[in-house]
Amino acid sequence: MTLLVHVLACAFGLGSWVAVNGLWVELPLIVNTLPEGWELPSYLTVIIQLANLGPLLVTVMHKACPGRLKEHLVIYGILSVGVLSCILLAFFWDKTTIVAGASRSTAFFIITFFLSLVDCTSSVTFLPFMMQLPAKYITTYFIGEGLSGFIPGVVALAQGVGIAKCVNSSQTAGNHTGGSIWSLHTMYLPPNFSTEVFFFFLAAMMCVSLAAFVALKTLPLAFALSTENLVPDTVASISSGLDNPGAETDGECVKCQAEGAAQTSPRPKHSMYQLTFIYFLVVWVNAATNGLLPSVQTYSCMPYGNLAYHLSAALASVANPVACTIAMFFQNRSLVFLGVLTTLGTGFGSYNMAMAAMSPCPLLQGSVAGETIIVLSWLLFTGTLSYVKVMVGVILRDRSHSALVWCGAAAQTGSLVGSVTMFPLVNVYRLFKSGDFCNTECPL
């Protein structure tokens, strides 16, 4: 029974960010077809931030009408919209229309907005729903959330997204000499399967998440895990971390033990300064991982070659669920420890940002050491901050339902701030410069 609920919680987490993550890993193929070209990521950034309207409305509803918003109905709605949007994307992603005299990917932008609305709103609905389950399942949910980025990344690698090679090309020098000039240029290899197939795969992942949510809503009745028993069990779990020592007893015993625990084990107390620090961690970690660094990953990795870029993207996706798994067995809720870990992760992120700023000629370019360091830096950046995300979520989960709602709101605020900060730096002021790996010459 416990294993089944763990599997369902993980599968439910798959639907949290699968659509947006899937779009990002598929970009190397999409930009070669759509008229916006490599300006497309900047459009996606704006669209995703506009989709924060969803979590904003949910948060306002929780504040204005406490207890009236039925989260399970919202989750049913957004997951259904996610499935439908992925299917529509498979059919219409490359359809364009003329807007202001120029060809624009109108269908792609509209569908992407609804996909982003689904993923952004999941931050303030999925976690509060997990409040109804014993505390040990929330970490499993975070593993599923991490897999929502890892699985599309693996599929994209199997698809051969963005794999390129340097080929020679010649150009006639002129009529008088009749000679030719040889140069290298980048040629992208055809993918192993189409973009449409990839989007149908995303739709299947959304269906799995929806089915898992339906099961989580019905199975507790059969397993005596109804809300009546879950709420006291949640209180009991506060004094024992993520463990649930009464899980193997019958429902009445669990209820009696929980009532006694409720009198002797109050909810954890944090001072105003500690709460401020916790929410600061939420904002900063999400700003770094969802806004600041993703905007410059190509600039920091591509100068080292396609292999470095794909390894950093794939291993960074692996780091998230691995960090969540570690948090399941090795929990450290010390705010000092989490602060040190955040500082360490920020250091790795700073190195990545510095290499992006130095593009197209970062440190140790063209060497195995440079490629290894940049891949490890992205891996450790994602892993350390993912662990902080999980532990902060567990701390706030044990505090109250509203604390989790505001945790999701703080996460979206951080993501918004990070993205809005990077958009003008990348697209307006052009502080980051891309280079052709096959042609860029850097001083020794």
Short mmCIF file of C-alpha atoms in Angstrom, two decimals:
data_model
loop_
_atom_site.label_atom_id
_atom_site.label_comp_id
_atom_site.label_asym_id
_atom_site.label_seq_id
_atom_site.Cartn_x
_atom_site.Cartn_y
_atom_site.Cartn_z
CA MET A 1 0.00 0.00 0.00
CA THR A 2 2.73 2.44 0.99
CA LEU A 3 4.74 1.64 -2.15
CA LEU A 4 1.67 2.18 -4.33
CA VAL A 5 0.98 5.61 -2.82
CA HIS A 6 4.66 6.53 -3.29
CA VAL A 7 4.43 5.57 -6.97
CA LEU A 8 1.22 7.58 -7.41
CA ALA A 9 2.69 10.61 -5.66
CA CYS A 10 5.72 10.45 -7.94
CA ALA A 11 3.52 10.04 -11.04
CA PHE A 12 1.36 12.97 -9.92
CA GLY A 13 4.47 15.15 -9.68
CA LEU A 14 5.28 14.37 -13.32
CA GLY A 15 2.60 16.82 -14.44
CA SER A 16 4.02 19.79 -12.56
CA TRP A 17 6.52 21.20 -15.07
CA VAL A 18 6.67 18.61 -17.85
CA ALA A 19 5.23 20.86 -20.56
CA VAL A 20 7.51 23.87 -20.07
CA ASN A 21 10.56 21.66 -19.53
CA GLY A 22 9.66 19.75 -22.68
CA LEU A 23 9.47 22.94 -24.74
CA TRP A 24 12.90 24.09 -23.58
CA VAL A 25 14.69 20.84 -24.42
CA GLU A 26 12.98 20.74 -27.84
CA LEU A 27 13.99 24.32 -28.73
CA PRO A 28 17.02 23.35 -30.88
CA LEU A 29 14.58 21.70 -33.31
CA ILE A 30 11.75 24.22 -33.03
CA VAL A 31 13.88 27.29 -33.75
CA ASN A 32 14.97 25.85 -37.09
CA THR A 33 11.33 25.84 -38.25
CA LEU A 34 9.52 28.78 -36.66
CA PRO A 35 10.07 32.28 -38.13
CA GLU A 36 11.28 33.82 -34.85
CA GLY A 37 14.43 31.70 -34.92
CA TRP A 38 16.69 32.07 -31.91
CA GLU A 39 14.59 34.98 -30.65
CA LEU A 40 12.02 32.36 -29.67
CA PRO A 41 13.43 31.75 -26.13
CA SER A 42 12.91 35.42 -25.23
CA TYR A 43 9.27 35.16 -26.32
CA LEU A 44 8.83 32.00 -24.26
CA THR A 45 10.22 33.75 -21.20
CA VAL A 46 7.62 36.51 -21.47
CA ILE A 47 4.77 34.06 -22.11
CA ILE A 48 5.69 31.91 -19.10
CA GLN A 49 5.75 34.94 -16.83
CA LEU A 50 2.36 36.10 -18.14
CA ALA A 51 1.07 32.67 -17.12
CA ASN A 52 1.81 33.59 -13.49
CA LEU A 53 -1.68 35.06 -13.61
CA GLY A 54 -2.89 31.56 -12.66
CA PRO A 55 -1.04 31.19 -9.33
CA LEU A 56 -1.78 34.84 -8.56
CA LEU A 57 -5.53 34.24 -8.85
CA VAL A 58 -5.30 31.06 -6.73
CA THR A 59 -3.31 32.85 -4.02
CA VAL A 60 -5.75 35.78 -3.96
CA MET A 61 -8.68 33.35 -3.68
CA HIS A 62 -7.03 31.62 -0.72
CA LYS A 63 -6.51 34.98 0.96
CA ALA A 64 -9.91 36.50 0.17
CA CYS A 65 -12.05 33.38 0.61
CA PRO A 66 -10.24 30.93 2.91
CA GLY A 67 -11.45 27.36 2.53
CA ARG A 68 -13.80 28.05 -0.40
CA LEU A 69 -11.45 27.22 -3.24
CA LYS A 70 -11.68 23.51 -4.08
CA GLU A 71 -8.12 22.63 -5.00
CA HIS A 72 -8.98 19.22 -6.42
CA LEU A 73 -11.32 20.81 -8.98
CA VAL A 74 -8.58 23.26 -10.00
CA ILE A 75 -6.13 20.37 -10.40
CA TYR A 76 -8.60 18.38 -12.50
CA GLY A 77 -9.03 21.45 -14.69
CA ILE A 78 -5.39 22.35 -15.22
CA LEU A 79 -4.27 18.76 -15.89
CA SER A 80 -7.07 18.35 -18.46
CA VAL A 81 -6.02 21.61 -20.12
CA GLY A 82 -2.43 20.35 -20.12
CA VAL A 83 -3.34 17.13 -21.92
CA LEU A 84 -5.44 18.97 -24.52
CA SER A 85 -2.77 21.65 -25.07
CA CYS A 86 -0.02 19.08 -25.71
CA ILE A 87 -2.21 17.32 -28.27
CA LEU A 88 -3.05 20.62 -30.01
CA LEU A 89 0.64 21.54 -29.98
CA ALA A 90 1.48 18.36 -31.87
CA PHE A 91 -0.89 19.39 -34.67
CA PHE A 92 -0.45 23.17 -34.80
CA TRP A 93 3.01 24.04 -33.40
CA ASP A 94 4.43 24.99 -36.81
CA LYS A 95 1.37 26.88 -38.13
CA THR A 96 2.02 30.59 -38.71
CA THR A 97 -0.06 33.68 -39.44
CA ILE A 98 0.77 37.13 -40.76
CA VAL A 99 0.79 39.74 -37.97
CA ALA A 100 1.82 43.36 -38.72
CA GLY A 101 3.24 42.27 -42.07
CA ALA A 102 5.45 39.53 -40.63
CA SER A 103 5.02 35.80 -40.21
CA ARG A 104 4.44 34.88 -36.54
CA SER A 105 4.00 31.61 -34.66
CA THR A 106 0.62 32.65 -33.25
CA ALA A 107 -0.70 29.13 -32.62
CA PHE A 108 2.51 28.09 -30.88
CA PHE A 109 2.42 31.16 -28.60
CA ILE A 110 -1.24 30.72 -27.63
CA ILE A 111 -0.90 27.02 -26.84
CA THR A 112 2.35 27.66 -24.97
CA PHE A 113 0.54 30.20 -22.79
CA PHE A 114 -2.01 27.60 -21.69
CA LEU A 115 0.74 25.04 -21.06
CA SER A 116 2.60 27.60 -18.96
CA LEU A 117 -0.63 28.42 -17.12
CA VAL A 118 -0.91 24.74 -16.20
CA ASP A 119 2.66 24.46 -14.95
CA CYS A 120 2.73 27.76 -13.06
CA THR A 121 -0.59 27.08 -11.33
CA SER A 122 0.65 23.65 -10.24
CA SER A 123 3.05 25.39 -7.84
CA VAL A 124 0.18 26.62 -5.67
CA THR A 125 -2.21 23.67 -6.05
CA PHE A 126 -0.22 20.42 -6.20
CA LEU A 127 1.73 20.98 -2.97
CA PRO A 128 -1.32 21.98 -0.90
CA PHE A 129 -3.09 18.86 -2.16
CA MET A 130 -0.15 16.74 -0.98
CA MET A 131 -0.88 18.18 2.49
CA GLN A 132 -3.71 15.63 2.69
CA LEU A 133 -1.21 12.75 2.58
CA PRO A 134 1.29 11.74 5.30
CA ALA A 135 4.47 13.78 5.30
CA LYS A 136 6.67 11.00 3.92
CA TYR A 137 4.95 11.23 0.52
CA ILE A 138 5.80 14.86 -0.13
CA THR A 139 9.44 14.01 -0.86
CA THR A 140 8.29 11.38 -3.37
CA TYR A 141 6.20 14.09 -5.01
CA PHE A 142 9.33 16.24 -5.34
CA ILE A 143 11.07 13.31 -7.04
CA GLY A 144 8.25 13.23 -9.58
CA GLU A 145 8.57 16.98 -10.04
CA GLY A 146 12.25 16.51 -10.79
CA LEU A 147 11.48 13.71 -13.24
CA SER A 148 9.14 16.10 -15.07
CA GLY A 149 12.31 17.76 -16.35
CA PHE A 150 14.56 14.72 -16.51
CA ILE A 151 12.35 12.43 -18.62
CA PRO A 152 11.72 14.95 -21.46
CA GLY A 153 15.46 15.68 -21.42
CA VAL A 154 16.33 12.01 -21.86
CA VAL A 155 13.75 11.63 -24.65
CA ALA A 156 15.17 14.73 -26.36
CA LEU A 157 18.67 13.23 -26.17
CA ALA A 158 17.35 10.01 -27.73
CA GLN A 159 15.69 12.13 -30.38
CA GLY A 160 19.05 13.72 -31.18
CA VAL A 161 17.94 17.30 -30.51
CA GLY A 162 20.51 19.86 -31.58
CA ILE A 163 23.26 17.36 -32.44
CA ALA A 164 25.57 19.06 -34.92
CA LYS A 165 28.87 18.59 -36.68
CA CYS A 166 31.38 20.87 -38.35
CA VAL A 167 31.55 20.49 -42.13
CA ASN A 168 33.70 22.12 -44.78
CA SER A 169 32.10 24.42 -47.32
CA SER A 170 33.59 26.37 -50.20
CA GLN A 171 32.71 29.74 -51.66
CA THR A 172 33.97 31.24 -54.92
CA ALA A 173 36.49 33.99 -54.22
CA GLY A 174 35.74 36.08 -57.34
CA ASN A 175 35.68 36.21 -61.13
CA HIS A 176 39.33 37.24 -61.48
CA THR A 177 41.01 34.57 -59.40
CA GLY A 178 38.54 31.80 -59.92
CA GLY A 179 39.64 30.27 -56.61
CA SER A 180 37.56 29.07 -53.68
CA ILE A 181 37.59 29.91 -49.97
CA TRP A 182 37.11 26.97 -47.60
CA SER A 183 35.43 27.46 -44.25
CA LEU A 184 33.74 25.44 -41.54
CA HIS A 185 30.09 25.79 -40.68
CA THR A 186 27.72 24.05 -38.27
CA MET A 187 25.30 21.50 -39.73
CA TYR A 188 22.51 20.08 -37.53
CA LEU A 189 21.75 16.40 -38.05
CA PRO A 190 18.13 15.26 -38.64
CA PRO A 191 16.36 13.96 -35.48
CA ASN A 192 15.57 10.30 -34.90
CA PHE A 193 11.84 11.08 -34.60
CA SER A 194 9.70 14.13 -35.26
CA THR A 195 8.71 17.02 -33.02
CA GLU A 196 5.07 15.89 -33.27
CA VAL A 197 5.95 12.53 -31.71
CA PHE A 198 7.74 14.36 -28.88
CA PHE A 199 4.67 16.49 -28.12
CA PHE A 200 2.44 13.40 -28.08
CA PHE A 201 4.86 11.92 -25.55
CA LEU A 202 4.40 15.04 -23.36
CA ALA A 203 0.63 14.55 -23.64
CA ALA A 204 1.05 10.95 -22.45
CA MET A 205 3.03 12.16 -19.40
CA MET A 206 0.25 14.60 -18.57
CA CYS A 207 -2.27 11.75 -18.82
CA VAL A 208 -0.19 9.70 -16.38
CA SER A 209 -0.20 12.60 -13.93
CA LEU A 210 -3.97 13.03 -14.27
CA ALA A 211 -4.58 9.29 -13.75
CA ALA A 212 -2.33 9.32 -10.67
CA PHE A 213 -4.26 12.26 -9.22
CA VAL A 214 -7.57 10.47 -9.76
CA ALA A 215 -6.15 7.40 -8.00
CA LEU A 216 -4.84 9.48 -5.08
CA LYS A 217 -8.32 10.94 -4.66
CA THR A 218 -10.00 7.53 -4.55
CA LEU A 219 -7.44 5.12 -3.05
CA PRO A 220 -7.35 6.76 0.42
CA LEU A 221 -10.96 5.67 0.92
CA ALA A 222 -10.02 2.05 0.28
CA PHE A 223 -6.83 2.21 2.33
CA ALA A 224 -8.32 4.02 5.34
CA LEU A 225 -6.30 7.09 4.43
CA SER A 226 -9.24 9.46 4.37
CA THR A 227 -8.87 13.09 5.35
CA GLU A 228 -10.24 12.28 8.78
CA ASN A 229 -7.27 10.04 9.46
CA LEU A 230 -4.72 11.95 7.43
CA VAL A 231 -4.99 15.22 9.30
CA PRO A 232 -4.20 13.68 12.72
CA ASP A 233 -1.46 11.60 11.10
CA THR A 234 0.00 14.81 9.75
CA VAL A 235 0.13 16.23 13.25
CA ALA A 236 1.78 13.08 14.53
CA SER A 237 4.38 13.25 11.78
CA ILE A 238 5.49 16.67 12.93
CA SER A 239 7.32 15.28 15.92
CA SER A 240 8.99 12.53 13.91
CA GLY A 241 10.11 14.26 10.73
CA LEU A 242 9.11 12.37 7.63
CA ASP A 243 8.61 9.09 9.48
CA ASN A 244 5.13 7.71 10.19
CA PRO A 245 5.49 5.11 12.96
CA GLY A 246 1.74 4.54 13.25
CA ALA A 247 1.17 3.74 9.58
CA GLU A 248 0.85 -0.02 10.12
CA THR A 249 -1.82 0.23 12.82
CA ASP A 250 -5.53 0.40 12.14
CA GLY A 251 -7.35 3.69 11.63
CA GLU A 252 -8.75 3.95 15.17
CA CYS A 253 -5.34 3.42 16.75
CA VAL A 254 -3.80 6.00 14.45
CA LYS A 255 -6.50 8.45 15.42
CA CYS A 256 -6.03 7.84 19.14
CA GLN A 257 -2.25 8.13 18.91
CA ALA A 258 -2.56 11.29 16.87
CA GLU A 259 -4.94 12.89 19.37
CA GLY A 260 -2.42 12.27 22.12
CA ALA A 261 0.40 13.56 19.95
CA ALA A 262 -1.59 16.67 19.15
CA GLN A 263 -1.62 17.55 22.85
CA THR A 264 2.07 16.89 23.41
CA SER A 265 3.65 17.78 20.04
CA PRO A 266 2.79 21.30 18.93
CA ARG A 267 3.50 22.46 15.42
CA PRO A 268 7.04 23.75 14.89
CA LYS A 269 7.49 27.39 15.79
CA HIS A 270 9.66 29.80 13.87
CA SER A 271 10.43 33.38 14.69
CA MET A 272 9.58 36.14 12.24
CA TYR A 273 13.27 36.36 11.27
CA GLN A 274 13.44 32.62 10.60
CA LEU A 275 10.28 32.69 8.49
CA THR A 276 11.64 35.66 6.55
CA PHE A 277 14.87 33.72 5.92
CA ILE A 278 12.96 30.59 4.83
CA TYR A 279 10.86 32.49 2.30
CA PHE A 280 13.95 34.35 1.13
CA LEU A 281 15.52 30.95 0.37
CA VAL A 282 12.41 29.97 -1.59
CA VAL A 283 12.50 33.18 -3.65
CA TRP A 284 16.24 33.14 -4.29
CA VAL A 285 16.56 29.43 -5.12
CA ASN A 286 13.70 29.59 -7.61
CA ALA A 287 14.98 32.85 -9.09
CA ALA A 288 18.35 31.21 -9.73
CA THR A 289 17.13 27.83 -10.96
CA ASN A 290 14.07 28.97 -12.95
CA GLY A 291 15.00 32.44 -14.18
CA LEU A 292 18.57 33.66 -13.94
CA LEU A 293 20.68 30.68 -14.98
CA PRO A 294 18.42 28.92 -17.53
CA SER A 295 18.46 32.11 -19.60
CA VAL A 296 22.23 31.81 -20.13
CA GLN A 297 22.83 28.04 -20.15
CA THR A 298 23.49 27.96 -23.88
CA TYR A 299 25.94 30.86 -23.59
CA SER A 300 27.87 29.14 -20.79
CA CYS A 301 27.98 25.65 -22.36
CA MET A 302 27.89 25.93 -26.16
CA PRO A 303 31.40 27.50 -26.44
CA TYR A 304 32.70 24.19 -25.07
CA GLY A 305 30.84 22.21 -27.74
CA ASN A 306 27.57 20.36 -28.24
CA LEU A 307 28.65 17.46 -26.02
CA ALA A 308 29.22 19.78 -23.05
CA TYR A 309 25.85 21.42 -23.61
CA HIS A 310 23.91 18.17 -23.79
CA LEU A 311 25.72 16.62 -20.82
CA SER A 312 25.10 19.69 -18.68
CA ALA A 313 21.41 19.73 -19.60
CA ALA A 314 20.91 15.99 -19.07
CA LEU A 315 22.94 15.68 -15.84
CA ALA A 316 21.37 18.82 -14.39
CA SER A 317 17.99 17.17 -14.96
CA VAL A 318 19.25 14.02 -13.25
CA ALA A 319 20.53 16.05 -10.30
CA ASN A 320 17.03 17.21 -9.36
CA PRO A 321 15.41 13.80 -8.69
CA VAL A 322 18.66 12.50 -7.17
CA ALA A 323 18.70 15.40 -4.71
CA CYS A 324 15.05 14.68 -3.87
CA THR A 325 15.88 11.02 -3.24
CA ILE A 326 18.76 12.00 -0.96
CA ALA A 327 16.40 14.30 0.93
CA MET A 328 14.08 11.35 1.51
CA PHE A 329 16.72 9.43 3.48
CA PHE A 330 19.05 12.17 4.77
CA GLN A 331 17.06 15.09 6.11
CA ASN A 332 18.67 18.15 7.61
CA ARG A 333 16.24 20.94 8.49
CA SER A 334 18.87 23.19 10.06
CA LEU A 335 18.45 26.67 8.62
CA VAL A 336 22.19 27.24 9.02
CA PHE A 337 22.95 24.13 6.94
CA LEU A 338 20.41 25.12 4.28
CA GLY A 339 21.90 28.61 4.17
CA VAL A 340 25.41 27.21 3.67
CA LEU A 341 24.16 24.85 0.96
CA THR A 342 22.39 27.74 -0.78
CA THR A 343 25.60 29.76 -0.70
CA LEU A 344 27.52 26.82 -2.19
CA GLY A 345 24.96 26.37 -4.96
CA THR A 346 25.02 30.11 -5.64
CA GLY A 347 28.79 29.86 -6.05
CA PHE A 348 28.43 27.21 -8.76
CA GLY A 349 25.73 29.33 -10.39
CA SER A 350 28.04 32.35 -10.32
CA TYR A 351 30.72 30.38 -12.17
CA ASN A 352 28.16 29.39 -14.80
CA MET A 353 27.06 33.00 -15.14
CA ALA A 354 30.66 34.19 -15.45
CA MET A 355 31.35 31.69 -18.25
CA ALA A 356 28.21 32.90 -20.03
CA ALA A 357 29.38 36.50 -19.72
CA MET A 358 32.75 35.52 -21.22
CA SER A 359 31.11 33.76 -24.19
CA PRO A 360 32.15 33.01 -26.90
CA CYS A 361 35.61 32.67 -25.27
CA PRO A 362 35.18 31.35 -21.69
CA LEU A 363 37.97 29.94 -19.52
CA LEU A 364 39.64 26.71 -20.62
CA GLN A 365 37.76 26.62 -23.91
CA GLY A 366 38.82 23.74 -26.13
CA SER A 367 40.16 21.66 -23.24
CA VAL A 368 38.78 18.58 -21.53
CA ALA A 369 39.21 20.32 -18.17
CA GLY A 370 37.01 23.22 -19.26
CA GLU A 371 34.26 20.91 -20.50
CA THR A 372 34.39 18.80 -17.32
CA ILE A 373 34.27 21.80 -15.01
CA ILE A 374 31.29 23.44 -16.71
CA VAL A 375 29.31 20.18 -16.71
CA LEU A 376 30.10 19.51 -13.03
CA SER A 377 29.29 23.10 -12.14
CA TRP A 378 25.80 22.81 -13.66
CA LEU A 379 25.31 19.43 -12.00
CA LEU A 380 26.26 20.69 -8.52
CA PHE A 381 24.36 23.97 -8.97
CA THR A 382 21.13 22.11 -9.71
CA GLY A 383 21.70 19.38 -7.12
CA THR A 384 22.47 21.59 -4.12
CA LEU A 385 19.63 24.03 -4.73
CA SER A 386 17.17 21.20 -5.46
CA TYR A 387 17.94 19.74 -2.01
CA VAL A 388 17.25 23.15 -0.46
CA LYS A 389 13.93 23.33 -2.34
CA VAL A 390 12.82 19.98 -0.96
CA MET A 391 13.81 20.65 2.66
CA VAL A 392 12.22 24.11 2.69
CA GLY A 393 9.04 22.57 1.28
CA VAL A 394 9.06 19.92 4.02
CA ILE A 395 9.58 22.56 6.73
CA LEU A 396 6.67 24.67 5.48
CA ARG A 397 4.53 21.58 4.94
CA ASP A 398 4.78 20.75 8.63
CA ARG A 399 3.89 24.32 9.54
CA SER A 400 0.49 24.71 7.86
CA HIS A 401 -1.53 24.44 4.67
CA SER A 402 -1.35 28.17 4.03
CA ALA A 403 2.43 28.08 4.47
CA LEU A 404 2.64 25.71 1.49
CA VAL A 405 0.37 27.95 -0.57
CA TRP A 406 2.61 30.92 0.12
CA CYS A 407 5.64 28.74 -0.57
CA GLY A 408 4.29 28.17 -4.08
CA ALA A 409 3.57 31.87 -4.46
CA ALA A 410 7.10 32.74 -3.31
CA ALA A 411 8.54 30.21 -5.75
CA GLN A 412 6.66 31.80 -8.64
CA THR A 413 7.69 35.28 -7.47
CA GLY A 414 11.33 34.24 -7.53
CA SER A 415 10.96 32.72 -10.98
CA LEU A 416 9.30 35.92 -12.22
CA VAL A 417 11.99 38.19 -10.77
CA GLY A 418 14.77 36.06 -12.23
CA SER A 419 13.25 35.95 -15.70
CA VAL A 420 12.34 39.64 -15.82
CA THR A 421 15.86 40.53 -14.69
CA MET A 422 17.52 38.47 -17.42
CA PHE A 423 15.20 39.38 -20.31
CA PRO A 424 16.58 42.92 -20.94
CA LEU A 425 20.16 41.82 -20.26
CA VAL A 426 19.97 39.10 -22.91
CA ASN A 427 17.58 40.57 -25.48
CA VAL A 428 17.85 44.36 -25.12
CA TYR A 429 21.36 45.17 -23.92
CA ARG A 430 22.89 42.07 -25.58
CA LEU A 431 25.37 41.51 -22.75
CA PHE A 432 25.77 37.85 -23.73
CA LYS A 433 27.22 36.89 -27.09
CA SER A 434 26.78 33.57 -28.84
CA GLY A 435 29.38 32.08 -31.12
CA ASP A 436 29.63 29.41 -33.76
CA PHE A 437 31.62 26.57 -32.23
CA CYS A 438 33.03 25.68 -35.62
CA ASN A 439 34.21 29.18 -36.52
CA THR A 440 34.87 31.11 -33.30
CA GLU A 441 38.53 31.98 -32.81
CA CYS A 442 39.64 32.89 -29.29
CA PRO A 443 42.99 34.30 -28.17
CA LEU A 444 45.29 31.87 -26.41
#
